[in-house]
Structure formats: C-alpha cells, structure tokens
Coordinates of C-alpha atoms in Angstrom, one line a residue:
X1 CA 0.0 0.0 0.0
X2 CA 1.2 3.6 -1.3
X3 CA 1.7 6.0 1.4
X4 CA -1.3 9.2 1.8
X5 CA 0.2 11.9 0.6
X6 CA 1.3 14.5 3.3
X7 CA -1.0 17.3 3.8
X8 CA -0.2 20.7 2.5
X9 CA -0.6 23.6 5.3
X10 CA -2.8 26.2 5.4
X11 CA -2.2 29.8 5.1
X12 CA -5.1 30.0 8.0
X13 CA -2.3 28.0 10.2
X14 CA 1.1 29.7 8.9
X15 CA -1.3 32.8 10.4
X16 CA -1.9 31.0 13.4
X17 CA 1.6 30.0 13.6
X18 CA 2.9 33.4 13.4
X19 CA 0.1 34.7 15.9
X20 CA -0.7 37.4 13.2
X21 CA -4.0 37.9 10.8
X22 CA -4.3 35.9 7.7
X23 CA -4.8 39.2 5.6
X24 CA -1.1 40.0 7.6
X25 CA 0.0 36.6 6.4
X26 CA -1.0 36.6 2.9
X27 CA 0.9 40.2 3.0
X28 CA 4.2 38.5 4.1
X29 CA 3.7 35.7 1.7
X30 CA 2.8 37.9 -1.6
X31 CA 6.0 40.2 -0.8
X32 CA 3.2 43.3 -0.2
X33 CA 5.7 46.6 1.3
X34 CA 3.2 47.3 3.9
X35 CA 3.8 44.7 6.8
X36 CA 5.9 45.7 10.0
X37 CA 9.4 44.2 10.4
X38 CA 7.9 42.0 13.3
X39 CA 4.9 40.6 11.6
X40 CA 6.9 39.6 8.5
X41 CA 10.1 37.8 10.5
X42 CA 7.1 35.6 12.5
X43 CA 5.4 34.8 9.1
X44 CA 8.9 33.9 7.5
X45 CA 9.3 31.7 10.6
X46 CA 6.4 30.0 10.4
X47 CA 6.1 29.1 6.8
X48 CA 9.8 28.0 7.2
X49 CA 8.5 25.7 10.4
X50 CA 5.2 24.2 8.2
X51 CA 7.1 24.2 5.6
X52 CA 4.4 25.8 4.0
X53 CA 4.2 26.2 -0.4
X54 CA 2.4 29.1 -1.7
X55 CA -0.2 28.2 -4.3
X56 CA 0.6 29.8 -7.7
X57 CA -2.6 30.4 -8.7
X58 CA -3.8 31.9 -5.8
X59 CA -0.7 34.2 -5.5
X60 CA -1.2 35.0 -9.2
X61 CA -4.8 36.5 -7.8
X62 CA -3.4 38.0 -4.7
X63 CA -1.3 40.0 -7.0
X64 CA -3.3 40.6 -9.8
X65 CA -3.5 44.6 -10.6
X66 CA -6.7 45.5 -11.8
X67 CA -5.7 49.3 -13.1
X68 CA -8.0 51.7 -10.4
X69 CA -7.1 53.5 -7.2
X70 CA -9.8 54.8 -5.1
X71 CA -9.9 58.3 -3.5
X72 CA -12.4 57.8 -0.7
X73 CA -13.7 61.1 1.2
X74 CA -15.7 60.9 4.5
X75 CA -18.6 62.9 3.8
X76 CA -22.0 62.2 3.0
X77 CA -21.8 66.1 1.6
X78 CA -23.2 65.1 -2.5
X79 CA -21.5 68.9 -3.4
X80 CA -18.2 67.8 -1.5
X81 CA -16.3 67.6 -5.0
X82 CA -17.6 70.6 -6.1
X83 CA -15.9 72.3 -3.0
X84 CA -12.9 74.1 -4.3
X85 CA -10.6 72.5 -1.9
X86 CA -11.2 68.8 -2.9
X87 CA -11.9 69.8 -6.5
X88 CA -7.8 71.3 -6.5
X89 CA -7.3 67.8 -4.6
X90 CA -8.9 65.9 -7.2
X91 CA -7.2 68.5 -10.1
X92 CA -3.8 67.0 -8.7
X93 CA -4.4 63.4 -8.6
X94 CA -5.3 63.4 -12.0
X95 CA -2.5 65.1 -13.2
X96 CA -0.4 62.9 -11.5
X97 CA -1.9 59.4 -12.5
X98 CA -2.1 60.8 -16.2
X99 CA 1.6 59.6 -16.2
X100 CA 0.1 55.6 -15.2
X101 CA -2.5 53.6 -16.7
X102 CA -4.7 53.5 -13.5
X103 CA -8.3 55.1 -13.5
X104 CA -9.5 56.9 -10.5
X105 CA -12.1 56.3 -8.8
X106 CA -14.4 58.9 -6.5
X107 CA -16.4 57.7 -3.1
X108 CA -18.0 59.5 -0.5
X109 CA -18.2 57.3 2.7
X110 CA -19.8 58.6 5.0
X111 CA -23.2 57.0 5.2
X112 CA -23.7 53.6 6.1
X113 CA -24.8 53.0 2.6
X114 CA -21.3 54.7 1.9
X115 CA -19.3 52.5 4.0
X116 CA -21.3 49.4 2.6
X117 CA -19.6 50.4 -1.0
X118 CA -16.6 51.6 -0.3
X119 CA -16.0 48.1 2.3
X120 CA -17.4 46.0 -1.0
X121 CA -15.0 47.4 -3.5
X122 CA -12.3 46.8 -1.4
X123 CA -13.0 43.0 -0.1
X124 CA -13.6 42.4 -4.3
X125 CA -10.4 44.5 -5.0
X126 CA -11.8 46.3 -7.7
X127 CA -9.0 48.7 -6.9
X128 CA -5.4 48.9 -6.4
X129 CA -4.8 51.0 -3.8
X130 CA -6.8 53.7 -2.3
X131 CA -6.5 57.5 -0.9
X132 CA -8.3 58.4 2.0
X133 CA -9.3 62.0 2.5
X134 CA -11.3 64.0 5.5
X135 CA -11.4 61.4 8.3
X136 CA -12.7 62.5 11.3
X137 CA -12.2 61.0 15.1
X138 CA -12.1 57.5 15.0
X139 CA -13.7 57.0 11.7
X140 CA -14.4 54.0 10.3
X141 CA -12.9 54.2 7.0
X142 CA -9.7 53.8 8.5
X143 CA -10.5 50.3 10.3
X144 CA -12.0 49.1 7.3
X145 CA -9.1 50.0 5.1
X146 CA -6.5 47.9 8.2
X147 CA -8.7 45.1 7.3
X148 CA -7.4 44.7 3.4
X149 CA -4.3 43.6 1.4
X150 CA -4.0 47.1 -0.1
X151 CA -1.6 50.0 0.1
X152 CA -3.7 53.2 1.6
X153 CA -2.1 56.8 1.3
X154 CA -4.0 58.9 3.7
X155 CA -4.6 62.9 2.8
X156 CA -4.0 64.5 5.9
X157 CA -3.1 62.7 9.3
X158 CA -6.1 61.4 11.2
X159 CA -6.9 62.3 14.6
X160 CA -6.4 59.1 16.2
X161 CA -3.1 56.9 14.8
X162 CA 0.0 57.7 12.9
X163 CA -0.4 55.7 9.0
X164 CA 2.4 54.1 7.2
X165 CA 1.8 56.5 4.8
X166 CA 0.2 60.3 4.2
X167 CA 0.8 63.5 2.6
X168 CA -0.1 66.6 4.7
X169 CA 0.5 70.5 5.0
X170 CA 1.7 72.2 8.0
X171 CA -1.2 73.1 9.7
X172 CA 0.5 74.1 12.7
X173 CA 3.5 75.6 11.9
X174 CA 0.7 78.0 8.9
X175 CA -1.4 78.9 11.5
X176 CA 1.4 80.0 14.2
X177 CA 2.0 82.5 11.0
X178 CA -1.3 84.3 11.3
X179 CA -0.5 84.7 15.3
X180 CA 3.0 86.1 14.1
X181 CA 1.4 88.3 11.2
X182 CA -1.5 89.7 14.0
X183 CA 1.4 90.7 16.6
X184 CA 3.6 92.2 14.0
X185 CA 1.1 94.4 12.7
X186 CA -0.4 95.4 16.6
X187 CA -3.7 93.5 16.5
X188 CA -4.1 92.8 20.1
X189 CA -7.8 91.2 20.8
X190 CA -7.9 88.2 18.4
X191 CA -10.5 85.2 17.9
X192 CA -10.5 82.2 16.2
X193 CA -12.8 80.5 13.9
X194 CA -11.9 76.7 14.3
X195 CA -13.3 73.8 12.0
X196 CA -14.6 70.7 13.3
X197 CA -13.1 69.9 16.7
X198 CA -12.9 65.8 15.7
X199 CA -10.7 66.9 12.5
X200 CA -6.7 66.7 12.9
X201 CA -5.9 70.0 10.6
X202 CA -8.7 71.9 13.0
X203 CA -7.4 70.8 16.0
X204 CA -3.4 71.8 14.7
X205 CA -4.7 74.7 13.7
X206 CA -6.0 76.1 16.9
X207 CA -2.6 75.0 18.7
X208 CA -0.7 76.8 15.9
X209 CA -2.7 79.5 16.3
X210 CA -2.8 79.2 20.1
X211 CA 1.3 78.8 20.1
X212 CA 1.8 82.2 18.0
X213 CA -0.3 84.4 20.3
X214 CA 1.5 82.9 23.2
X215 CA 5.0 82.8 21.8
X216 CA 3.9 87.1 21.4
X217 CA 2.1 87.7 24.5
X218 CA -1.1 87.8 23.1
X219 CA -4.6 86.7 24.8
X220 CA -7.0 84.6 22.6
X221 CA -10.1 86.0 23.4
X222 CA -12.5 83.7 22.0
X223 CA -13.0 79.9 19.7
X224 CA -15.8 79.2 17.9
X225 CA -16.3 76.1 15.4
X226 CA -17.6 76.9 11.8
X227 CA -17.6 73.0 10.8
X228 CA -15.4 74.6 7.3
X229 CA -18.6 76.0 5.6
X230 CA -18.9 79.6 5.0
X231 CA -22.4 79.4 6.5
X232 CA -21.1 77.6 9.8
X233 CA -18.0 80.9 9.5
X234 CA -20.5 83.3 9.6
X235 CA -22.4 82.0 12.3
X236 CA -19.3 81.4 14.2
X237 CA -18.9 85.1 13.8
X238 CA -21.8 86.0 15.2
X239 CA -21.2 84.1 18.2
X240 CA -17.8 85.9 18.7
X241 CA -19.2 88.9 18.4
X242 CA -21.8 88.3 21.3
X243 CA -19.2 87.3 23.4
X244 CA -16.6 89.6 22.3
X245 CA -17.8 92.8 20.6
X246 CA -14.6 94.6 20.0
X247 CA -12.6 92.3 18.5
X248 CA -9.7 93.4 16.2
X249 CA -8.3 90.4 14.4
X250 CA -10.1 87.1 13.4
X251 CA -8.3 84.0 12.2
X252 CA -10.3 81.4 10.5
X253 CA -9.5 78.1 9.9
X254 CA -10.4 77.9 6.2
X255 CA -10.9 80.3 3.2
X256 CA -14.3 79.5 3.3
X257 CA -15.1 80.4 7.0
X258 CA -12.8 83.6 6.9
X259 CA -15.5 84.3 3.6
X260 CA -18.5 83.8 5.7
X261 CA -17.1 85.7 8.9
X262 CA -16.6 89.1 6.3
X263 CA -19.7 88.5 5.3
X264 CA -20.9 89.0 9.3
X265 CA -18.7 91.6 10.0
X266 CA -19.6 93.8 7.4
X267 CA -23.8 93.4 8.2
X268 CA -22.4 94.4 11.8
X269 CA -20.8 97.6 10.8
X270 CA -17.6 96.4 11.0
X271 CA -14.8 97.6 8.6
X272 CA -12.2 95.5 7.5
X273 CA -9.0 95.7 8.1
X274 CA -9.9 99.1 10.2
X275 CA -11.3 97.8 12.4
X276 CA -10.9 93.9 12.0
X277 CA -8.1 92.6 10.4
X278 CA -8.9 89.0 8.6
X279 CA -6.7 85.9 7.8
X280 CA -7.9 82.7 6.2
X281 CA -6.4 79.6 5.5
X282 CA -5.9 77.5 1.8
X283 CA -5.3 80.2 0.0
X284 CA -8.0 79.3 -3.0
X285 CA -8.7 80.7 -5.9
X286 CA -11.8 82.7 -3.9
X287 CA -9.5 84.3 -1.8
X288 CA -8.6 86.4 -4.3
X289 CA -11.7 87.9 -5.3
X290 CA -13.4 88.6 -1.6
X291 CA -14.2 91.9 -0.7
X292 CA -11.5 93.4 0.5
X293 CA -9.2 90.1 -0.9
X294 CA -8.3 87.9 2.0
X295 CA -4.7 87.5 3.8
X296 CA -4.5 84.0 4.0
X297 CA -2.4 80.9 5.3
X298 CA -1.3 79.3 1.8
X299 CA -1.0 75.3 1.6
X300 CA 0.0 73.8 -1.8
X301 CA -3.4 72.4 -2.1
X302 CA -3.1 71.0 -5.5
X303 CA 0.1 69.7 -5.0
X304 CA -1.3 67.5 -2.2
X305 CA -3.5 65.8 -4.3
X306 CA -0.3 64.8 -6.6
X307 CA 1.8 63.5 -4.0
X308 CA -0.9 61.4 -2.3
X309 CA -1.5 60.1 -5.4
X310 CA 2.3 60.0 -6.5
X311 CA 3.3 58.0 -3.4
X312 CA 0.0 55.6 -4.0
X313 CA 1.7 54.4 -7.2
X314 CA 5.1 54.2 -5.4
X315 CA 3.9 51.8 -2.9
X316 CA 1.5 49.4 -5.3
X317 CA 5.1 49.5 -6.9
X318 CA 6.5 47.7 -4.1
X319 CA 8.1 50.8 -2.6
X320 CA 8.4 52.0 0.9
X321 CA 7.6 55.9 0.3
X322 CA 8.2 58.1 3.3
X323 CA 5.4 60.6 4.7
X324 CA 5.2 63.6 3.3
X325 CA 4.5 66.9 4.9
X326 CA 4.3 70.2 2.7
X327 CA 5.1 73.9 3.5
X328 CA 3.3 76.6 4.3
X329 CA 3.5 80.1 3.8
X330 CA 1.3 83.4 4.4
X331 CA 0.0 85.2 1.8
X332 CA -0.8 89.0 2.7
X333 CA -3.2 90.6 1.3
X334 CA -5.8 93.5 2.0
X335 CA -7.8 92.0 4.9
X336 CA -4.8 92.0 7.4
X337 CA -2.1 93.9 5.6
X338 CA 1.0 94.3 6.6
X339 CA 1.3 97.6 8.2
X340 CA 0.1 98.4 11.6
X341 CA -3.5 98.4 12.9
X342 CA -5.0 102.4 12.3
X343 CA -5.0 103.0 16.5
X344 CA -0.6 102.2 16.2
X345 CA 1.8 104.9 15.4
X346 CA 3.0 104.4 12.1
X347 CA 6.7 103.4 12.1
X348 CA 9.3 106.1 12.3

C-alpha cells in the first residue's frame, strides 16, 4: 500500500503560527511593502517551520492589478467635489496618475450605505490601492481599510493613529504665521474660527494659532467652530461677536469660514481691516476675489493631491515611500495687511 500523501498547510495555520491575521499573512507571503518588520520575520518563521508552499494560482490573484485606485472622502456632503478645496485635490491626482494607466475612482463614505460600497470594492479588489481623505475622530474608513491587502495613502493625518503613509500640509507651523502676522502688525484682541473639533488640521490649527499668540504675549479672546462652511463661518462670527464685541483680528480656519465671517462683520458695521483685520487659510482661488481680498495661510493644495496620489503608485510598486509633509507660507493681502493696525503709530 502507497503511502497518503502529506497534507499541505494552510495559510489560516502559517497565520496562526505566526500569531498574526491571515490578511497579515497573505501580506508577508505575496511580498506586499506594507507589513511591520515584526509581523513579517514571524510569518517567514512560520512558513519555514510548516514548511508551507504558496499556491501559484492563488498568489497569481493575490497580485493581480486591476488598473483603479480609489480616493475615498468621508462625507455624506453630494456637493463635497464641487468644494474648491477637494476639486484642487482631485485637479492633482489626476495630473499625476495621467503619467500611469490607472483610472481613478471617487467615493463619498460617510453614510452607512457609503461604508457598505466603499468596504465591498475593497473586499472584491476592484481597486489597487486607495486615498483616503477628510477622516474625522475614530472613523471607520480607517478600520476598514486595516482590514485589506491594499496599500492606503492617507490625505491628511487622522486624529487618532499615525499611518504608514500620508501627505499633509503644515497646519501648525501655517497657522502659528497668522499669530506672528497679527502681533507684528499690533492687532491685540484676536479670535479664532476653528473647524470641526474631531478633524486633525482643525485641532493643529487652533494650537498653531494658540502657540503664536502665546509665543507674542497675546490673549485669545474667543474659539468658535464653523464645521469649514462659510455658513457655519458666519455664524461662528456672530457668536464671537456676542461674546466679544470689540474684537480686532479674526483668524479662520479655512478660506471658506474667513469668507463667511466678512460676510458678518460687514452686516455688523464692522470695517475690515480698520477695524478687523482677517486671515484665512488654503489660499483658493476665492480668496482672491473677496471683498477686500483675504490675507490668507497658503498650503499647496493641488500639489497634495499629486503626492498622495504619486506615493500611492510608489507603494503598489513595491516601494516604501516616506510621509510627506508640505510647506506653508502666508499670503498677505488686504484684509490683514502688513502695516500696523490704524490706532498704532505708524513706524518712524
């Protein structure tokens, strides 16, 4: 009688072996760039212990590229893309995957229904990799993503967790420039119109901001979230101005929420810069054509659309792209010039 033919392991026990997930497993095994130094010597170790063979065909599929990438955004906001900042994102990713042969594909996610998609496209990989945009708190976009074989470039850094990779601006370091820019120019009774206080860029934009006044001596009189709408900027305003009725310098977090908080303080009266001095942050195209045209925090907005997606193709390469985070600078113009505020002596 022949002898039965030895059984051939599992990839669910190399897993098991290696105390790690069998998604983390079939990384190791297919040679994927995103597993950590750790996980991949215990998978080594165990397939070397089983003496486990992968299948070809099945690697064959693992590795299959199927030609998309998905940029995935976490609103359930149907106008989102036609917002100027994620249209100059999406601008930038298209410029740079014109140089590969992968389509792009768009997905809000924040619905259930959202999630439902976006979790299905992924578990069927009908995409190659994906970009995630606009997570908020502990979002679950960013466990689902963890949970497939897929490299993930994430556009600005979530507020909970550090990932392998992302591209961001300096959100900190751009607002800590308004601060400077108020101080230098005598404004002395500032307030802030934050974002959304479960977003990253709001929250490093307050402590920028926060950090500047402090660094100069300067209270902050008041915060009020405007959610990055114009609408939610120019109720933020109001607010402020109940609280605080003399204010001479407001910092918003966003072109669009400076826009809306103008929009306030002129119906209240208020003359800008005389008597308010106004800074923004993006630096958009609409910043330019406000009345009076807005100082504003400038982040290369379209350029973070073509790194995200620039170090997206790097990784489904099989690279190991490092994080990316881009300048910023200020851009002065007529709503907080750069002279000082009308009750300061003029310099000598």
């Amino acid at each position: 009688m022949e002898p039965s033919p030895k059984r051939m392991p599992t990839l669910d026990e190399v897993a098991a072996r290696a105390g790690v997930s069998r998604t983390a497993a079939s990384r190791v095994i297919n040679n994927a760039p995103h597993v950590s130094r750790a996980k991949r010597e215990a998978v080594q170790r165990a397939v070397r212990e089983l003496d486990f063979v992968p299948n070809p065909s099945a690697q064959a599929l693992a590795t299959r590229r199927v030609g998309a990438v998905v940029l995935a955004v976490s609103s359930d906001e149907p106008g989102l893309f036609a917002d100027p900042f994620f249209a100059e994102v999406i601008v930038g990713v298209s410029e740079a995957l014109e140089q590969t042969e992968l389509e792009l594909i768009l997905l809000l996610a924040n619905t259930p229904r959202g999630r439902e998609r976006f979790e299905r496209l992924l578990r069927s990989r009908r995409a190659d990799g994906v970009m995630l945009m606009a997570l908020r708190g502990d979002d679950p976009l960013g466990r689902l993503v963890e949970e497939v074989d897929l490299p993930v470039v994430f556009g600005g850094l979530p507020l909970i967790g550090e990932p392998t990779w992302y591209v961001d601006a300096d959100n900190r370091g751009g607002a800590r420039l308004a601060a400077e820019h108020f101080a230098r120019t005598g404004r002395r009774r500032p307030v802030m119109v934050t974002g959304q206080v479960d977003a990253r860029a709001s929250v490093a934009r307050e402590q920028g901001f926060t950090d500047g006044l402090t660094l100069s001596g300067l209270p902050l009189l008041g915060v009020e979230p405007g959610q990055f709408t114009e609408e939610g900027g120019a109720e933020a305003m109001e607010r402020l101005l109940r609280e605080h009725p003399d204010p001479d310098a407001v910092f918003a977090a966003s072109d669009a929420m400076a826009i809306g908080a103008l929009r306030t303080l002129r119906e209240r009266g208020l003359r800008v810069p005389e008597d308010v001095a106004v800074i923004g942050f993006n630096d958009l195209a609409s910043a330019r054509h406000t009345s009076p045209p807005l100082t504003t925090v400038h982040q290369p907005v379209r350029a973070l659309g073509q790194e995200m997606a620039r170090m997206l193709v790097s990784a489904i390469e099989g690279h190991r792209p490092s994080p990316l985070i881009l300048p910023t600078r200020l851009t002065v113009r007529e709503s907080a010039p750069d002279l000082p505020a009308p009750d300061l002596p003029a310099p000598a």
